Coordinates of C-alpha atoms and ligand atoms in Angstrom, one line a residue:
M1 CA 68.5 88.0 120.1
L2 CA 69.1 87.5 116.4
K3 CA 67.5 90.0 113.5
T4 CA 67.0 90.1 110.6
V5 CA 66.6 93.7 108.4
A6 CA 65.3 93.8 105.2
T7 CA 67.1 96.5 103.4
K8 CA 67.4 97.4 99.7
P9 CA 70.6 97.4 97.3
F10 CA 73.0 100.7 96.8
S11 CA 74.6 100.6 93.3
D12 CA 77.6 102.3 94.4
Q13 CA 79.3 99.6 96.5
K14 CA 82.0 98.2 94.1
P15 CA 85.6 97.9 95.9
G16 CA 88.3 100.1 94.3
T17 CA 91.9 99.4 94.2
S18 CA 91.5 98.6 98.0
G19 CA 88.0 97.8 99.2
L20 CA 85.0 100.5 99.5
R21 CA 86.0 104.3 100.6
K22 CA 83.2 107.1 100.4
K23 CA 82.6 110.1 101.8
V24 CA 81.8 109.4 105.8
P25 CA 77.8 110.5 105.1
V26 CA 77.6 108.4 102.3
F27 CA 78.5 105.7 105.1
Q28 CA 76.2 106.9 107.5
Q29 CA 73.3 106.1 105.2
P30 CA 70.8 104.1 107.0
N31 CA 72.2 100.4 106.4
Y32 CA 75.0 101.4 103.8
A33 CA 77.7 99.8 106.0
E34 CA 75.6 97.0 107.1
N35 CA 74.7 96.0 103.4
F36 CA 78.3 96.1 101.8
I37 CA 79.2 93.7 105.1
Q38 CA 76.5 91.5 104.4
S39 CA 77.5 91.3 101.0
V40 CA 80.9 90.3 102.4
F41 CA 80.0 87.3 104.9
D42 CA 77.3 86.4 102.3
S43 CA 80.2 86.0 99.4
L44 CA 82.2 83.7 101.7
E45 CA 81.4 80.2 102.3
G46 CA 83.0 78.3 105.5
F47 CA 83.5 80.6 108.3
A48 CA 81.0 79.0 110.7
G49 CA 82.8 79.1 114.0
K50 CA 86.0 80.8 113.3
A51 CA 87.8 83.8 113.8
L52 CA 87.7 86.9 112.2
V53 CA 89.8 89.8 112.7
I54 CA 88.2 92.9 113.2
G55 CA 90.4 96.6 113.5
G56 CA 91.1 99.9 112.0
D57 CA 92.8 103.1 111.3
G58 CA 90.9 105.1 114.2
R59 CA 89.5 107.4 111.7
F60 CA 86.1 109.3 112.1
Y61 CA 83.1 106.5 112.3
N62 CA 85.7 104.0 113.4
R63 CA 84.3 102.6 116.5
E64 CA 80.8 102.6 115.1
V65 CA 81.1 100.2 112.3
I66 CA 83.7 98.5 114.3
Q67 CA 80.3 97.7 116.8
T68 CA 78.3 96.9 114.4
A69 CA 80.6 94.1 112.4
I70 CA 81.3 92.5 115.5
R71 CA 77.6 92.3 115.9
M72 CA 76.7 91.2 112.6
A73 CA 80.1 88.8 112.3
A74 CA 78.4 87.1 115.6
A75 CA 74.6 87.1 114.1
N76 CA 76.4 85.3 111.0
G77 CA 77.8 82.5 112.3
F78 CA 81.4 83.2 113.4
G79 CA 82.8 81.5 116.3
R80 CA 85.3 84.3 117.5
A81 CA 86.4 87.6 116.6
I82 CA 89.9 89.3 117.5
V83 CA 89.2 93.2 117.6
G84 CA 92.2 95.8 118.5
Q85 CA 91.8 97.5 121.2
G86 CA 89.7 100.6 121.1
G87 CA 89.0 99.1 117.7
I88 CA 92.3 99.7 116.1
L89 CA 95.0 98.0 114.1
S90 CA 97.0 99.3 111.2
T91 CA 96.6 97.3 108.2
P92 CA 100.0 95.1 108.5
A93 CA 99.1 94.6 112.0
A94 CA 95.6 92.9 110.5
S95 CA 97.2 91.2 108.1
H96 CA 100.2 89.7 111.0
V97 CA 96.8 88.7 112.8
I98 CA 95.2 86.7 111.0
R99 CA 97.7 85.0 109.7
K100 CA 99.5 84.8 113.7
F101 CA 95.6 83.3 114.7
K102 CA 94.7 81.7 111.6
A103 CA 91.4 83.8 111.3
F104 CA 89.4 83.4 108.4
G105 CA 89.9 86.7 107.3
G106 CA 89.2 90.2 108.4
L107 CA 87.6 93.6 108.3
I108 CA 89.9 96.4 107.4
L109 CA 88.4 99.5 108.8
S110 CA 90.4 102.2 106.8
A111 CA 90.0 104.8 104.0
S112 CA 94.3 104.7 103.9
H113 CA 96.1 108.0 103.0
N114 CA 92.4 109.6 102.5
P115 CA 91.3 112.2 104.8
G116 CA 89.7 111.9 107.8
G117 CA 86.6 113.8 109.7
P118 CA 82.8 114.2 109.2
H119 CA 82.9 115.0 106.0
E120 CA 85.8 113.1 104.9
D121 CA 86.7 109.5 103.7
F122 CA 86.0 106.3 105.3
G123 CA 86.3 102.6 104.1
I124 CA 85.6 98.8 104.6
K125 CA 88.6 96.3 103.0
Y126 CA 88.1 92.5 103.4
N127 CA 91.3 90.4 103.9
I128 CA 91.0 86.9 103.2
G129 CA 92.9 83.6 105.5
N130 CA 96.5 84.6 103.7
G131 CA 96.2 88.1 105.6
G132 CA 96.1 89.8 102.2
P133 CA 93.2 91.9 100.6
A134 CA 90.7 89.7 98.6
P135 CA 91.8 89.1 94.9
E136 CA 89.4 90.4 92.7
K137 CA 86.7 87.1 92.0
V138 CA 85.8 87.8 95.4
T139 CA 85.8 91.4 95.6
E140 CA 83.7 91.1 92.0
A141 CA 80.9 88.4 94.2
V142 CA 81.1 90.8 97.3
F143 CA 79.6 93.6 94.5
A144 CA 77.1 91.5 93.0
R145 CA 75.8 90.5 96.1
S146 CA 75.4 94.1 97.2
K147 CA 73.6 94.9 94.0
V148 CA 70.7 92.1 95.1
I149 CA 71.2 92.2 98.9
D150 CA 67.5 92.3 100.7
R151 CA 68.8 91.3 104.2
Y152 CA 70.8 91.8 106.7
L153 CA 71.9 89.9 109.7
T154 CA 72.6 91.2 113.2
L155 CA 72.1 90.8 116.8
D156 CA 70.1 92.8 119.5
T157 CA 73.3 93.5 122.2
P158 CA 74.8 96.0 124.2
D159 CA 78.3 97.7 122.9
V160 CA 81.4 95.7 123.5
A161 CA 83.8 97.7 125.7
L162 CA 86.1 98.1 123.3
D163 CA 88.7 99.3 125.5
I164 CA 89.2 96.5 127.8
I165 CA 91.6 94.0 126.8
G166 CA 90.3 90.4 127.6
T167 CA 87.3 88.4 126.6
Q168 CA 84.1 89.4 126.4
T169 CA 80.5 87.4 124.1
V170 CA 77.9 88.5 121.9
G171 CA 75.7 86.2 121.5
G172 CA 77.6 82.8 120.6
M173 CA 80.4 84.4 119.7
T174 CA 83.7 85.3 122.0
V175 CA 85.4 88.9 121.2
E176 CA 88.9 89.2 122.5
V177 CA 90.1 92.6 122.9
I178 CA 94.0 92.4 122.0
D179 CA 96.7 95.1 122.2
P180 CA 97.1 96.4 118.4
V181 CA 101.0 97.0 119.0
S182 CA 102.6 94.0 121.0
D183 CA 102.3 91.0 118.1
Y184 CA 103.4 93.3 115.2
A185 CA 106.0 94.5 117.3
A186 CA 107.7 91.3 118.3
L187 CA 107.0 90.0 114.7
M188 CA 109.6 93.3 113.7
E189 CA 111.9 92.6 116.4
S190 CA 112.2 88.9 114.8
L191 CA 113.0 90.4 111.3
F192 CA 115.7 93.0 112.1
D193 CA 118.9 93.4 113.8
F194 CA 117.7 95.5 117.1
P195 CA 120.7 95.7 118.7
A196 CA 122.9 96.9 115.7
I197 CA 119.8 99.8 115.0
R198 CA 119.9 100.4 119.0
A199 CA 123.9 100.7 119.2
M200 CA 123.2 103.6 116.0
F201 CA 121.2 105.3 118.0
K202 CA 123.4 105.3 121.3
D203 CA 126.2 106.9 119.2
G204 CA 123.8 109.7 118.0
F205 CA 122.1 108.8 114.9
R206 CA 119.4 110.8 114.8
M207 CA 115.8 110.5 113.4
V208 CA 112.4 111.9 112.3
F209 CA 109.0 109.4 112.3
D210 CA 106.0 111.3 111.0
A211 CA 103.0 109.3 112.2
M212 CA 100.8 112.4 110.7
H213 CA 98.4 112.1 113.5
A214 CA 97.2 108.7 112.1
V215 CA 97.5 104.7 113.4
T216 CA 101.2 104.4 113.3
G217 CA 102.2 106.8 116.2
P218 CA 101.9 104.3 118.9
Y219 CA 103.6 101.5 116.9
A220 CA 106.4 103.9 116.1
K221 CA 106.4 105.1 119.8
E222 CA 107.3 101.3 121.0
I223 CA 109.3 100.2 118.6
L224 CA 111.8 103.0 117.9
E225 CA 111.5 104.8 120.9
N226 CA 110.9 101.8 124.0
R227 CA 112.7 99.0 122.0
L228 CA 115.2 100.3 119.9
G229 CA 115.8 103.6 122.4
A230 CA 115.2 106.6 120.0
P231 CA 114.8 109.7 122.0
A232 CA 112.0 110.4 123.2
G233 CA 109.9 112.7 120.2
T234 CA 112.0 110.7 117.6
A235 CA 108.2 109.9 116.3
R236 CA 106.4 113.2 116.0
N237 CA 102.4 113.4 115.7
A238 CA 102.0 110.0 117.4
T239 CA 98.2 110.7 118.9
P240 CA 96.8 109.4 116.3
L241 CA 93.0 111.2 115.6
P242 CA 89.9 110.7 114.2
D243 CA 90.4 113.3 111.4
F244 CA 94.2 113.2 111.4
G245 CA 94.3 116.9 113.1
G246 CA 92.5 118.0 109.8
H247 CA 95.6 117.2 107.5
H248 CA 95.7 114.2 104.3
P249 CA 97.1 112.0 105.8
D250 CA 99.6 110.8 103.0
P251 CA 103.3 110.0 103.3
N252 CA 104.1 112.3 100.0
L253 CA 106.2 115.2 99.2
V254 CA 102.7 118.1 99.4
H255 CA 101.6 116.5 102.3
A256 CA 104.7 115.3 104.5
K257 CA 105.9 118.8 103.5
E258 CA 107.4 119.8 106.9
L259 CA 109.4 116.8 107.2
Y260 CA 110.3 117.5 104.3
D261 CA 111.7 120.8 104.1
L262 CA 113.2 119.4 107.6
M263 CA 115.2 116.8 105.7
M264 CA 116.6 120.1 103.4
S265 CA 117.7 122.2 106.3
A266 CA 121.0 122.2 107.0
D267 CA 119.7 121.0 110.6
A268 CA 118.4 117.8 109.4
P269 CA 119.0 114.6 111.3
D270 CA 120.3 111.8 109.3
F271 CA 117.1 109.8 108.8
G272 CA 113.2 111.2 107.8
A273 CA 110.2 108.8 107.4
A274 CA 106.3 109.0 107.8
S275 CA 103.8 106.8 107.0
D276 CA 100.1 107.1 106.5
G277 CA 96.9 106.9 107.4
D278 CA 96.2 103.0 107.9
G279 CA 100.4 102.7 108.6
D280 CA 100.8 100.9 104.7
R281 CA 102.8 103.2 103.4
N282 CA 105.8 105.1 103.9
L283 CA 108.2 107.6 103.3
I284 CA 111.8 107.7 103.1
I285 CA 114.2 110.8 103.2
G286 CA 118.0 111.0 103.9
K287 CA 119.6 114.0 104.8
G288 CA 119.2 116.2 101.9
I289 CA 117.9 113.5 99.2
F290 CA 114.6 112.4 99.0
V291 CA 114.2 108.5 98.0
T292 CA 111.6 107.7 95.4
P293 CA 109.6 104.8 96.4
S294 CA 110.7 102.9 93.7
D295 CA 114.4 103.8 94.1
S296 CA 113.2 102.7 97.7
L297 CA 111.9 99.2 96.6
A298 CA 115.3 98.6 94.6
L299 CA 117.9 100.1 97.1
L300 CA 115.9 98.2 100.1
A301 CA 115.9 94.7 97.6
A302 CA 119.7 94.8 96.7
N303 CA 120.2 95.2 100.8
A304 CA 117.9 93.4 102.6
H305 CA 120.5 90.7 103.3
L306 CA 121.7 92.6 105.9
A307 CA 118.9 92.1 108.1
P308 CA 118.3 88.7 109.5
G309 CA 115.4 87.8 108.3
Y310 CA 116.2 88.4 105.1
K311 CA 120.0 87.3 105.1
A312 CA 118.9 83.9 103.3
G313 CA 118.3 86.1 100.0
L314 CA 115.4 86.9 98.2
K315 CA 113.0 84.2 96.2
G316 CA 111.7 86.9 93.9
I317 CA 110.9 90.8 93.5
A318 CA 107.7 92.1 92.7
R319 CA 106.5 95.5 91.4
S320 CA 103.7 97.2 90.6
M321 CA 103.7 98.0 86.1
P322 CA 103.5 101.9 87.0
T323 CA 106.8 101.7 89.0
S324 CA 109.8 102.3 87.9
A325 CA 112.1 99.4 86.6
A326 CA 114.9 100.3 88.9
A327 CA 114.0 96.9 90.5
D328 CA 114.5 95.3 87.6
R329 CA 117.8 95.6 87.8
V330 CA 118.5 94.6 91.0
A331 CA 116.6 91.2 90.6
E332 CA 118.5 90.6 87.2
K333 CA 122.1 90.6 89.4
L334 CA 120.6 89.0 92.4
G335 CA 119.6 86.0 89.0
V336 CA 115.5 86.0 90.8
G337 CA 112.8 86.3 89.1
M338 CA 111.3 89.9 88.8
Y339 CA 107.6 90.0 88.2
E340 CA 105.2 93.5 86.9
T341 CA 101.9 93.3 88.5
P342 CA 98.8 95.4 88.2
T343 CA 98.4 98.6 90.6
G344 CA 96.7 96.9 94.1
W345 CA 98.4 95.4 96.8
K346 CA 95.9 92.1 96.1
F347 CA 97.6 91.1 93.2
F348 CA 101.2 90.5 94.6
G349 CA 99.1 87.8 97.3
N350 CA 99.6 84.5 95.3
L351 CA 103.5 85.1 94.4
L352 CA 104.5 85.8 97.7
D353 CA 102.4 82.6 99.2
A354 CA 103.8 80.7 96.2
G355 CA 107.1 81.5 97.1
M356 CA 107.9 83.3 94.2
A357 CA 108.7 86.8 95.1
T358 CA 110.4 88.1 99.0
I359 CA 109.9 92.0 98.7
C360 CA 106.9 93.5 96.5
G361 CA 106.7 97.9 96.1
E362 CA 104.5 100.1 94.5
E363 CA 105.7 103.4 93.3
S364 CA 102.4 104.6 95.8
A365 CA 104.7 104.6 98.7
G366 CA 104.2 100.7 99.8
T367 CA 107.1 98.4 100.0
G368 CA 106.4 94.9 102.0
S369 CA 107.9 91.9 101.8
D370 CA 106.7 88.3 103.0
H371 CA 106.2 88.8 106.5
V372 CA 102.7 89.9 106.2
R373 CA 100.1 90.7 103.1
E374 CA 99.8 94.0 102.6
K375 CA 102.6 96.9 102.7
D376 CA 103.7 97.9 105.4
G377 CA 105.0 101.8 105.8
L378 CA 106.9 100.4 109.8
W379 CA 109.1 97.2 108.3
A380 CA 110.2 99.8 105.5
V381 CA 111.5 102.0 107.9
L382 CA 113.0 99.4 110.1
L383 CA 114.3 97.9 107.1
W384 CA 116.4 100.7 106.1
L385 CA 117.6 101.5 109.9
N386 CA 118.3 97.9 109.5
V387 CA 120.5 99.1 106.1
L388 CA 122.3 101.8 107.5
A389 CA 123.0 100.5 110.5
A390 CA 124.9 98.1 109.2
R391 CA 126.5 100.4 106.6
R392 CA 126.9 103.0 108.7
Q393 CA 126.6 105.2 105.5
P394 CA 124.5 108.7 105.0
V395 CA 121.8 107.6 103.0
K396 CA 122.7 110.3 100.4
D397 CA 125.9 108.1 100.0
I398 CA 123.9 104.5 99.5
V399 CA 121.5 106.2 97.0
V400 CA 124.0 107.4 94.5
A401 CA 126.2 104.7 94.9
H402 CA 123.1 102.5 93.9
W403 CA 122.8 104.5 90.9
R404 CA 126.0 104.4 89.8
E405 CA 126.1 100.8 90.1
F406 CA 122.7 100.1 88.5
G407 CA 121.8 103.4 86.3
R408 CA 119.3 106.1 87.3
N409 CA 115.7 105.7 87.2
Y410 CA 114.4 109.5 86.7
Y411 CA 110.6 109.4 88.2
T412 CA 107.9 111.2 89.1
R413 CA 104.2 111.0 89.2
H414 CA 101.4 113.7 88.2
D415 CA 98.3 113.6 89.3
Y416 CA 95.3 115.4 88.2
E417 CA 92.6 115.2 91.0
E418 CA 88.9 115.4 90.9
V419 CA 88.7 115.8 87.7
E420 CA 85.4 115.3 86.3
S421 CA 85.0 111.8 85.8
E422 CA 83.6 112.1 81.8
A423 CA 86.4 114.3 81.1
A424 CA 89.1 111.2 82.4
N425 CA 86.7 108.8 81.0
G426 CA 87.2 110.4 77.7
L427 CA 90.7 110.6 77.8
M428 CA 91.4 107.4 78.6
A429 CA 88.9 105.7 76.1
D430 CA 90.6 108.1 73.0
L431 CA 94.0 106.9 74.4
R432 CA 93.0 103.5 74.5
G433 CA 91.5 103.9 71.1
K434 CA 95.2 104.8 69.1
L435 CA 97.0 102.4 70.5
G436 CA 97.6 101.4 67.3
V437 CA 98.5 104.6 65.5
L438 CA 101.1 105.9 67.8
P439 CA 104.1 103.8 67.3
G440 CA 106.3 105.2 65.0
L441 CA 105.0 109.0 66.0
K442 CA 107.0 111.7 67.1
F443 CA 106.3 113.8 70.7
A444 CA 108.5 116.2 71.8
G445 CA 111.5 114.9 70.2
L446 CA 110.5 111.5 71.5
V447 CA 109.5 108.3 69.0
V448 CA 107.4 106.1 70.5
E449 CA 108.0 102.3 70.1
T450 CA 105.4 100.4 71.6
A451 CA 102.1 101.2 73.2
D452 CA 99.5 99.5 75.1
D453 CA 96.9 98.7 77.4
F454 CA 98.8 96.3 80.6
A455 CA 97.2 93.0 81.4
Y456 CA 98.2 90.7 84.1
H457 CA 98.2 86.9 83.6
D458 CA 98.7 85.6 87.4
P459 CA 101.2 83.1 87.0
V460 CA 100.1 80.9 89.6
D461 CA 95.8 81.0 88.9
G462 CA 95.8 82.1 85.7
S463 CA 93.2 85.1 86.1
V464 CA 93.8 87.8 83.6
S465 CA 93.3 91.2 84.9
R466 CA 92.9 93.6 81.9
N467 CA 92.7 97.7 81.1
Q468 CA 95.4 98.2 84.1
G469 CA 96.4 101.2 82.7
I470 CA 98.3 102.6 79.1
R471 CA 101.5 102.3 78.8
V472 CA 103.6 104.6 76.1
L473 CA 107.2 103.4 75.7
F474 CA 109.6 105.1 73.6
Q475 CA 112.5 104.6 71.7
G476 CA 115.6 104.5 74.3
G477 CA 113.7 103.3 77.0
S478 CA 111.8 106.2 78.8
R479 CA 107.9 105.9 79.1
V480 CA 104.7 107.0 80.2
V481 CA 102.1 105.6 82.1
F482 CA 98.4 107.4 82.2
R483 CA 96.2 105.3 85.2
L484 CA 92.7 106.5 86.6
S485 CA 93.1 105.8 90.3
G486 CA 90.7 103.4 92.2
T487 CA 91.0 105.4 95.3
G488 CA 89.4 108.4 95.0
T489 CA 86.3 109.5 96.5
S490 CA 85.2 112.0 94.1
G491 CA 85.3 112.8 90.6
A492 CA 88.5 110.9 88.7
T493 CA 91.6 111.4 89.2
L494 CA 94.3 111.2 86.5
R495 CA 98.0 109.4 87.6
V496 CA 100.5 110.0 84.5
Y497 CA 103.7 108.1 85.2
I498 CA 106.8 109.4 84.0
E499 CA 110.6 107.3 83.8
R500 CA 113.6 107.4 82.4
Y501 CA 116.7 105.7 82.4
E502 CA 120.0 107.7 82.9
P503 CA 122.5 104.9 83.1
D504 CA 125.5 107.8 82.9
A505 CA 126.6 108.6 86.6
A506 CA 127.8 112.2 84.9
Q507 CA 123.9 112.6 84.7
H508 CA 122.7 111.7 88.1
G509 CA 122.7 114.9 89.1
I510 CA 119.4 116.6 87.7
E511 CA 116.6 117.8 88.8
T512 CA 113.9 115.3 88.2
Q513 CA 111.2 117.7 86.6
E514 CA 114.0 118.7 84.0
A515 CA 115.8 115.6 83.6
V516 CA 112.2 113.9 82.2
A517 CA 110.8 117.9 81.1
D518 CA 110.6 116.4 77.0
L519 CA 108.6 113.1 78.5
I520 CA 106.1 115.4 80.4
R521 CA 105.7 117.1 77.3
A522 CA 104.7 114.2 75.1
A523 CA 102.2 113.3 78.0
D524 CA 100.3 116.4 77.5
E525 CA 100.5 115.6 73.8
I526 CA 99.8 112.2 73.4
A527 CA 96.7 112.6 76.2
G528 CA 95.6 116.0 75.2
I529 CA 95.7 116.4 79.2
A530 CA 95.8 120.3 79.7
Q531 CA 93.1 120.9 76.9
R532 CA 90.5 117.6 78.3
T533 CA 90.8 118.3 82.0
G534 CA 91.1 122.1 82.0
R535 CA 94.0 122.1 84.3
D536 CA 97.7 123.5 83.0
R537 CA 99.3 122.3 85.6
P538 CA 99.3 118.8 88.1
S539 CA 97.4 119.1 92.0
V540 CA 100.0 117.1 93.0
I541 CA 103.3 116.0 92.5
T542 CA 105.1 113.2 93.8
Ligands
LIG1 C1 95.8 101.5 97.5 C2 96.2 100.0 96.9 C3 97.6 100.2 96.2 C4 97.6 101.3 95.2 C5 97.3 102.6 96.2 C6 97.2 103.5 94.9 O1 97.3 101.8 99.2 O2 96.7 99.1 98.3 O3 98.1 98.9 95.8 O4 99.1 101.0 94.8 O5 96.1 102.6 96.4 O6 95.9 103.1 94.3 P1 95.3 104.4 92.7 O7 96.4 104.9 92.1 O8 94.7 102.8 92.5 O9 94.8 104.9 93.7 P2 96.6 102.3 100.1 O10 97.3 103.0 100.7 O11 95.6 103.6 99.5 O12 95.6 101.2 100.6

């Protein structure tokens, strides 16, 4: 039975870098999730009778909101819901399912790499029919709607049996519960040289994949162990848990420290990798070497032709602005376009749809291609495995040879988490205010060449996105970028991105923090980080 429920707006439902992310108790307020979902539906046109994909990363509160979303989709007139078994779909798998079934769009329930549990984070994101995150014009419409919403539509129906694969009905809508892994695994098999990777494992190649108790566990078990023949136990922490075992499912050097330590030990396997809460991020570590996401993008772009899915070459490469320029040099060599977008995967969608870029990447551990419209953690791992199977060289040798050919972009990101919002906003506002006077000034011995606030002009639809991060470029090509994160759920997170280009191979063996020490000092002098935030060091260095 159709129910129209009266509601009152919440003022804080502005989607961030990637959907709406809040603490679970915020989402548990009566009508909170319903308001947001209805605001999404109210902002869309023409979905009557069409399909909606619904899935999430399995974190705490996932199953409840999946049921809510199914009822509301039926009440709002969708004809079909495609739901991952158990309410599970990794973000890249959801993107693929939207595309494969030509769905109108999808609701992805995830707060990505943020921790999960009754007092941790939850999130909802809407993806459009190309499988990618909704562009800003949609998220802005959703926010506008959320501020005036006064009713939502739902049904009085029993819960859907989420664990049973097959078809059920809810009101006038068909609900199809699908295996969350098989379509995605088949897609991976179509892109990569599985026989060559299988042969490499057979020859004794050893790897560890850390699923961080998050959504990629079942995907990694099926693909790495069942289809590629890696020994059982290659995928670790492979059972998804609603609280990720109490850890941050963030594949960086802090939260995947165990893997990092293993990879730096004498007994390290050949290859180490990890993915995050919803499966879109990746961490790549070779024996004795961490590959930065920026370098990984450049290396994968340079070697992608070794995989069957990319043997025709790349149409172009895209990276977010704070990502290092390592991939730019590869694009130049390949003679293909290079695009610099704001942070947020949604900005790659147009370039991919228009056939202008094939591979995209971000410093925040995201890499992907035109096979879906999300970044894809396991895809990156499999492309690395394909490259390793084709070249049969250690990761370290491949990386060092790449630096020798292209030069090395020393790169690090310093995060100051949960800073008081006022202090962080004040810091950014002051930086903006002095952009005009910075050129020519000297900080920690470095002379500023240019300084600006990054604005993106989308070459496909002509839209403009302003205030996307402060860039300070120094003479000689080094740079520092300042940005506030759009994915945190408490206070503000200041991100400082630091990059130095070193063409001389004799200088490629320096420890990163040491190689950029002057830039770190300059960043503090320019922005007054310590004095304004009261922090004498970053909370996370990646
Ligand atoms: C999201 C976005 C990414 C972005 C990252 C960091 O990733 O999809 O495009 O780079 O957040 O954003 P911020 O610096 O604003 O925190 P994920 O993996 O959290 O969905």
